[in-house]
CSV table of C-alpha atoms in Angstrom, one decimal:
chain,number,residue,atom,x,y,z
T,1,MET,CA,5.9,-24.9,23.2
T,2,VAL,CA,4.0,-25.9,20.2
T,3,ARG,CA,1.0,-24.5,22.0
T,4,GLN,CA,2.6,-21.7,23.0
T,5,ARG,CA,3.6,-20.8,19.1
T,6,ARG,CA,-0.1,-21.0,18.3
T,7,GLN,CA,-1.1,-19.1,21.0
T,8,ARG,CA,1.7,-16.2,19.9
T,9,PHE,CA,0.4,-16.5,16.3
T,10,LEU,CA,-3.2,-16.1,17.2
T,11,TRP,CA,-2.9,-13.1,19.1
T,12,ARG,CA,-0.6,-11.6,16.2
T,13,TRP,CA,-3.1,-12.7,13.8
T,14,LEU,CA,-5.9,-11.0,15.7
T,15,ASP,CA,-3.8,-7.4,15.9
T,16,VAL,CA,-3.2,-7.9,12.3
T,17,THR,CA,-7.1,-8.5,11.5
T,18,ASP,CA,-7.7,-5.2,13.6
T,19,LEU,CA,-5.7,-3.3,11.9
T,20,LEU,CA,-6.8,-4.0,8.4
T,21,LEU,CA,-10.6,-3.7,9.8
T,22,LEU,CA,-9.8,-0.1,11.2
T,23,LEU,CA,-7.7,1.0,8.3
T,24,LEU,CA,-10.7,-0.5,5.7
T,25,SER,CA,-13.3,1.4,8.4
T,26,ALA,CA,-11.7,4.7,8.1
T,27,ALA,CA,-10.9,4.6,4.3
T,28,LEU,CA,-14.5,3.3,3.3
T,29,VAL,CA,-17.4,2.7,6.1
T,30,ASN,CA,-16.7,6.1,8.3
T,31,ASN,CA,-15.0,8.1,5.6
T,32,PHE,CA,-14.3,11.2,6.7
T,33,VAL,CA,-15.5,12.8,3.6
T,34,LEU,CA,-18.4,11.2,2.6
T,35,VAL,CA,-19.9,9.8,5.7
T,36,GLN,CA,-18.6,11.7,8.5
T,37,PHE,CA,-18.8,15.4,6.5
T,38,LEU,CA,-15.0,16.4,7.2
T,39,GLY,CA,-12.5,18.0,5.4
T,40,LEU,CA,-15.3,19.5,2.7
T,41,CYS,CA,-13.3,22.9,2.0
T,42,PRO,CA,-10.1,21.1,0.3
T,43,PHE,CA,-12.1,18.3,-0.8
T,44,VAL,CA,-14.3,21.0,-3.0
T,45,GLY,CA,-11.4,23.4,-3.9
T,46,MET,CA,-9.1,21.3,-5.0
T,47,SER,CA,-11.3,18.6,-6.7
T,48,ALA,CA,-11.9,20.4,-10.2
T,49,ARG,CA,-9.0,18.6,-11.2
T,50,LEU,CA,-7.1,15.1,-11.1
T,51,GLN,CA,-3.9,17.8,-11.1
T,52,THR,CA,-4.6,19.4,-8.3
T,53,ALA,CA,-6.8,16.7,-6.8
T,54,VAL,CA,-3.8,13.9,-6.1
T,55,PRO,CA,-1.0,16.0,-4.8
T,56,MET,CA,-3.6,17.6,-2.4
T,57,THR,CA,-4.6,14.2,-1.0
T,58,LEU,CA,-0.6,13.3,-0.6
T,59,ALA,CA,-0.1,16.4,1.3
T,60,THR,CA,-3.3,15.8,3.3
T,61,THR,CA,-2.3,12.1,4.2
T,62,PHE,CA,1.5,13.3,4.9
T,63,VAL,CA,-0.1,15.8,7.6
T,64,LEU,CA,-2.5,13.3,8.7
T,65,CYS,CA,0.3,10.9,10.1
T,66,VAL,CA,2.4,13.7,11.2
T,67,ALA,CA,-0.4,15.4,13.1
T,68,ALA,CA,-1.2,11.7,14.5
T,69,LEU,CA,1.7,10.7,15.9
T,70,GLY,CA,2.4,14.1,17.1
T,71,THR,CA,-0.7,14.3,19.0
T,72,TRP,CA,-0.6,11.3,20.3
T,73,ALA,CA,2.9,12.2,21.6
T,74,VAL,CA,1.6,14.9,23.3
T,75,HIS,CA,-1.4,13.7,24.6
T,76,THR,CA,0.2,10.6,26.1
T,77,TRP,CA,3.8,12.3,27.8
T,78,LEU,CA,2.6,15.5,28.5
T,79,LEU,CA,-1.1,16.2,29.0
T,80,VAL,CA,-2.0,13.1,30.6
T,81,PRO,CA,1.2,13.3,33.2
T,82,LEU,CA,0.2,17.0,33.8
T,83,GLU,CA,-3.4,16.1,34.1
T,84,ILE,CA,-4.9,19.0,32.2
T,85,GLU,CA,-6.5,16.8,29.3
T,86,TYR,CA,-8.5,19.6,28.6
T,87,LEU,CA,-6.1,20.9,26.7
T,88,ARG,CA,-6.2,18.8,24.4
T,89,VAL,CA,-7.6,20.8,21.6
T,90,ILE,CA,-5.6,23.8,21.7
T,91,ALA,CA,-2.3,21.3,22.2
T,92,PHE,CA,-3.6,19.3,19.2
T,93,ILE,CA,-4.5,22.6,17.3
T,94,VAL,CA,-0.7,23.6,17.5
T,95,VAL,CA,0.6,20.2,16.5
T,96,ILE,CA,-1.3,20.5,13.5
T,97,ALA,CA,-0.6,24.1,12.4
T,98,ALA,CA,3.4,23.0,13.0
T,99,ALA,CA,2.9,19.6,10.7
T,100,VAL,CA,1.0,21.9,8.1
T,101,GLN,CA,4.2,24.2,8.0
T,102,LEU,CA,6.7,21.7,7.9
T,103,THR,CA,4.7,20.2,4.8
T,104,GLU,CA,4.1,23.8,3.1
T,105,ALA,CA,7.8,24.1,3.2
T,106,PHE,CA,8.7,20.9,2.0
T,107,VAL,CA,6.0,21.6,-1.0
T,108,ARG,CA,7.9,24.9,-1.5
T,109,ALA,CA,11.1,23.9,-2.1
T,110,ALA,CA,10.8,20.7,-3.7
T,111,SER,CA,8.3,22.4,-6.1
T,112,PRO,CA,7.2,25.8,-6.1
T,113,VAL,CA,5.0,25.5,-9.1
T,114,LEU,CA,3.2,22.5,-7.0
T,115,HIS,CA,3.1,25.1,-4.3
T,116,ARG,CA,0.9,27.5,-6.8
T,117,LEU,CA,-1.6,25.2,-7.9
T,118,LEU,CA,-2.0,24.4,-4.4
T,119,GLY,CA,-2.3,27.8,-3.5
T,120,ILE,CA,-4.1,28.9,-0.4
T,121,TYR,CA,-5.5,25.5,-0.1
T,122,LEU,CA,-2.7,24.0,1.4
T,123,PRO,CA,-2.1,25.8,4.7
T,124,LEU,CA,-6.1,25.7,4.8
T,125,ILE,CA,-5.0,21.9,5.8
T,126,THR,CA,-4.5,23.3,9.1
T,127,THR,CA,-8.6,24.2,9.7
T,128,ASN,CA,-8.9,20.9,7.9
T,129,CYS,CA,-11.7,19.2,10.2
T,130,ALA,CA,-10.5,15.5,9.5
T,131,VAL,CA,-7.3,16.3,10.3
T,132,LEU,CA,-8.3,17.3,14.1
T,133,GLY,CA,-11.2,14.2,14.2
T,134,VAL,CA,-8.1,11.7,13.8
T,135,ALA,CA,-6.5,13.0,16.4
T,136,LEU,CA,-9.6,13.5,19.1
T,137,ILE,CA,-11.4,10.2,17.7
T,138,ALA,CA,-7.7,8.2,18.6
T,139,VAL,CA,-7.7,9.9,22.2
T,140,GLU,CA,-11.7,9.1,22.9
T,141,ARG,CA,-11.4,5.1,22.2
T,142,ASP,CA,-7.5,5.1,23.9
T,143,PHE,CA,-5.7,3.8,20.8
T,144,GLY,CA,-1.9,2.9,21.0
T,145,LEU,CA,0.6,4.4,18.5
T,146,LEU,CA,0.1,1.5,15.8
T,147,HIS,CA,-3.4,2.2,16.0
T,148,THR,CA,-3.1,6.0,16.0
T,149,LEU,CA,-0.9,5.9,12.5
T,150,THR,CA,-3.1,3.4,10.9
T,151,LEU,CA,-6.4,5.4,11.5
T,152,ALA,CA,-4.6,8.6,10.1
T,153,ILE,CA,-3.2,6.2,7.0
T,154,GLY,CA,-7.2,4.9,6.6
T,155,ALA,CA,-8.2,8.6,6.7
T,156,GLY,CA,-5.7,9.5,4.1
T,157,LEU,CA,-6.9,7.3,1.9
T,158,GLY,CA,-10.7,7.7,2.1
T,159,PHE,CA,-9.9,11.4,1.6
T,160,GLY,CA,-7.8,10.3,-1.2
T,161,LEU,CA,-10.5,8.0,-2.9
T,162,ALA,CA,-13.0,10.7,-2.4
T,163,ILE,CA,-11.2,13.4,-3.8
T,164,VAL,CA,-9.6,11.9,-6.5
T,165,ALA,CA,-12.8,10.3,-7.7
T,166,PHE,CA,-14.8,13.1,-7.6
T,167,ALA,CA,-12.3,15.2,-9.6
T,168,ALA,CA,-12.8,12.8,-12.3
T,169,LEU,CA,-16.2,12.6,-12.6
T,170,ARG,CA,-15.9,16.7,-12.3
T,171,GLU,CA,-13.8,16.4,-15.6
T,172,ARG,CA,-16.0,14.5,-17.2
T,173,ILE,CA,-19.1,16.7,-16.2
T,174,VAL,CA,-17.4,19.4,-18.1
T,175,ASP,CA,-17.9,18.1,-21.1
T,176,ALA,CA,-20.7,16.5,-20.7
T,177,ALA,CA,-24.2,17.7,-22.4
T,178,VAL,CA,-26.1,18.8,-19.2
T,179,PRO,CA,-28.7,21.7,-18.7
T,180,SER,CA,-27.6,25.3,-18.1
T,181,ALA,CA,-29.3,25.4,-14.6
T,182,PHE,CA,-27.5,22.5,-12.7
T,183,ARG,CA,-23.6,23.1,-14.1
T,184,GLY,CA,-21.7,24.3,-11.5
T,185,PRO,CA,-21.9,23.9,-8.2
T,186,PRO,CA,-25.3,22.2,-8.3
T,187,LEU,CA,-24.5,19.2,-10.3
T,188,ALA,CA,-21.0,18.9,-8.2
T,189,LEU,CA,-23.5,18.8,-5.0
T,190,VAL,CA,-26.1,16.2,-6.3
T,191,THR,CA,-22.1,14.1,-7.5
T,192,VAL,CA,-21.0,14.6,-3.9
T,193,GLY,CA,-24.5,13.4,-2.8
T,194,PHE,CA,-24.7,10.2,-5.0
T,195,MET,CA,-21.1,9.0,-3.8
T,196,SER,CA,-22.1,9.9,0.2
T,197,LEU,CA,-25.0,7.7,-0.5
T,198,ALA,CA,-23.1,4.7,-1.8
T,199,LEU,CA,-20.6,4.6,0.8
T,200,PHE,CA,-23.4,4.9,3.6
T,201,GLY,CA,-24.7,1.6,2.4
T,202,LEU,CA,-21.4,0.1,3.8
T,203,ARG,CA,-22.3,1.2,7.0
T,204,GLY,CA,-21.6,-1.4,9.9
T,205,ILE,CA,-19.2,-3.4,8.1
T,206,GLY,CA,-15.9,-3.3,10.7
T,207,SER,CA,-17.1,-0.3,12.5
């Protein structure tokens, strides 16, 4: 009896450790924005101010989680039983578009001002490669529901870490004494490059 309890505890501990490593990997080691270079459009477009970076993080994370759960369910309960896995990209895009429409409708109803601030970048989450990337990676690695959700949360945390840090840096750069030739996009791209290099130093940990 004691041995069985120890084995159950060990398996639970290993499962929790695996989930934490997956979360850490998606958020830092294999950051979808700064390491895999996915979702750059909203990252660059909404990182000018923290006022818009934080809401975009929340909206993107919500879409990532809903889309991950939806695509997992569609793949597991529809595409695989019908043997039409070759349609998964099309099916996943439809699920992602529905999740984005749900998010946009909620933001519009809850805060019209925030909806105007986010502007075109909110519906453009549909074309965010990171959202589709999470769904495809989960399928390729044959993740279960819990691991798929963990991957989505980690991707959202990684996106938030990148865009909030970049927005804070861009706000400081505006007031800095920077040569005119480097102001604007040039210095922003150099900053992103240094941020990416910093995370590349973590490659191989928990991946």
